[in-house]
Amino acid sequence: MSVGIFTPSGPGFSKTYAVLCANKTDPSKRGKPDEDSLYRIASVSKMFNVYEMMALKEKGLLNWDDPVENDVKNVTYYPDGWEKYLSESQGVSIPGGRKGERDSITLRQLATHLAGIGLDYTPIATIKELPLVAPPYAYPIYSNIGFNVLGWAVGAAAEKTATNVVMPASGSYETDLAFGPYNPSASQFSSLKDLVKVMQTFLHPSRKESLLSTYSMREWLRPLHGFPDDLTEVGAAWEIVKVPDTNGNPRRWRQLANLALHVHLRPTTSFGIVVLMTGLDHNAHKVATNAIQTFKRAFDQLLEQATMQLYGGYWKSDDGKSEAITYVEKGSLWLSRLFLNGDVLEGPLYTRGRRYGLWTTERDVGFRVAIGRPEEPDDVFAGCFPEWVTMDPIFAKGAPVDLILFGWGPDERVAKVPSVDVVMKRNIWRYRCK
């Protein structure tokens, strides 16, 4: 077994256990695994399938919504449901005949299990002969054969354009990327070191070995379907689970799982987990879950400390007329006090005595005050709706009134409110508001 906990800058924990070849009769020949030991990575190979698709998309060589027939000919399916299929197979005439329409199956649908294709149909001919489990885009149906078809399509697109996609690798073995018809579900091998190397680029796309831009990674990591349990979602190959952080806030973990291995990615705190196993005890999920529970508190605390160092504290302008207090509580950044040019902000946008969340704009310096609708502060069914629909409400001096910019002055951190030309310096950065 090999376990790795990693961040964008490197491994935080890496350890191997037990023996490499447990089926050897002679114990002296069983060996010890290391971070370069190869494992069959089963469904984690689906991640590489989509990774290559995204790399080709970024080069302008294909699009998510391209019909799969563009690159794999004769991909079609029985257009009606099982009732009509079974009736026809038994020679029962259906009034009106076959009326179903065949919508194109796209690369996006295949990559997100939304094509409606069943789990393990073997040849493409079977897809032609049998009804889909559900129409395309109805809801996710986990499909190995769907990813087989996607592998054919991506491989054909790369071959057609004479494009070679080389994945990041750091160990003595490179990840096998021969996209044969069954590789996306079983036939690919990789090592702990290589999987960590690749997934570091997911957390930090600006690394030099990354194949994708930050824009493409944002697109790739988004959920595309949510199940009614409010726990599980589906992305492009990602099986997304909402796991509470140490403050009880649900955070999305992108995972690709199999009985013998798990790959977990949590972009919000920039760390991930890889668990690779062989043998009879196929309980990688339990190992990965225990690792998450063990390490998440430390990473949550590091994130809180870094946020406080950059954005928290008591801020005051040189003329003493403007001041603000920002602090971290339960994993979120808050603004609890804001005086600008001698006035307390209140009125239709800001309400006296109320604190406001500061929403990141995915840029290091810019935050937006989540103003929301003060007249509905306790509507539990509103969720984040009042905040995101009131972003960027009005402008003053050419800037949004909810914009706060954090940065460095000559000697200290500063917070700027461009809509009123206010610059405040941080006086106390460890300030806490209870």
mmCIF file of C-alpha atoms in Angstrom, residues 49 52-57 59-63 66-73 107 149-165 179:
data_model
loop_
_atom_site.group_PDB
_atom_site.id
_atom_site.type_symbol
_atom_site.label_atom_id
_atom_site.label_comp_id
_atom_site.label_asym_id
_atom_site.label_seq_id
_atom_site.Cartn_x
_atom_site.Cartn_y
_atom_site.Cartn_z
ATOM 1 C CA ASN A 49 -8.671 10.420 -20.371
ATOM 2 C CA GLU A 52 -5.935 14.682 -22.500
ATOM 3 C CA MET A 53 -9.306 15.843 -23.782
ATOM 4 C CA MET A 54 -8.899 19.136 -21.907
ATOM 5 C CA ALA A 55 -5.355 19.553 -23.250
ATOM 6 C CA LEU A 56 -6.593 19.077 -26.822
ATOM 7 C CA LYS A 57 -9.485 21.459 -26.170
ATOM 8 C CA LYS A 59 -5.136 23.749 -28.155
ATOM 9 C CA GLY A 60 -8.383 24.319 -30.091
ATOM 10 C CA LEU A 61 -8.404 20.786 -31.520
ATOM 11 C CA LEU A 62 -11.771 19.697 -30.110
ATOM 12 C CA ASN A 63 -14.695 21.002 -28.089
ATOM 13 C CA ASP A 66 -18.449 17.887 -30.299
ATOM 14 C CA PRO A 67 -20.501 14.827 -31.298
ATOM 15 C CA VAL A 68 -18.483 11.689 -30.691
ATOM 16 C CA GLU A 69 -19.205 10.634 -34.307
ATOM 17 C CA ASN A 70 -16.726 13.314 -35.412
ATOM 18 C CA ASP A 71 -13.906 10.979 -34.378
ATOM 19 C CA VAL A 72 -15.509 7.552 -33.810
ATOM 20 C CA LYS A 73 -17.726 6.543 -36.694
ATOM 21 C CA LEU A 107 -17.698 14.309 -25.528
ATOM 22 C CA VAL A 149 -15.672 5.408 -26.419
ATOM 23 C CA LEU A 150 -14.334 8.715 -25.096
ATOM 24 C CA GLY A 151 -10.836 7.215 -25.146
ATOM 25 C CA TRP A 152 -11.261 6.240 -28.781
ATOM 26 C CA ALA A 153 -12.535 9.716 -29.653
ATOM 27 C CA VAL A 154 -9.757 11.572 -27.841
ATOM 28 C CA GLY A 155 -7.100 9.266 -29.261
ATOM 29 C CA ALA A 156 -8.504 9.706 -32.766
ATOM 30 C CA ALA A 157 -8.572 13.500 -32.398
ATOM 31 C CA ALA A 158 -4.944 13.501 -31.245
ATOM 32 C CA GLU A 159 -3.891 11.218 -34.105
ATOM 33 C CA LYS A 160 -5.858 13.208 -36.666
ATOM 34 C CA THR A 161 -4.084 16.410 -35.642
ATOM 35 C CA ALA A 162 -0.695 14.715 -35.096
ATOM 36 C CA THR A 163 -0.720 15.956 -31.499
ATOM 37 C CA ASN A 164 1.232 14.188 -28.777
ATOM 38 C CA VAL A 165 0.135 14.911 -25.204
ATOM 39 C CA PHE A 179 -5.603 4.811 -24.869
#
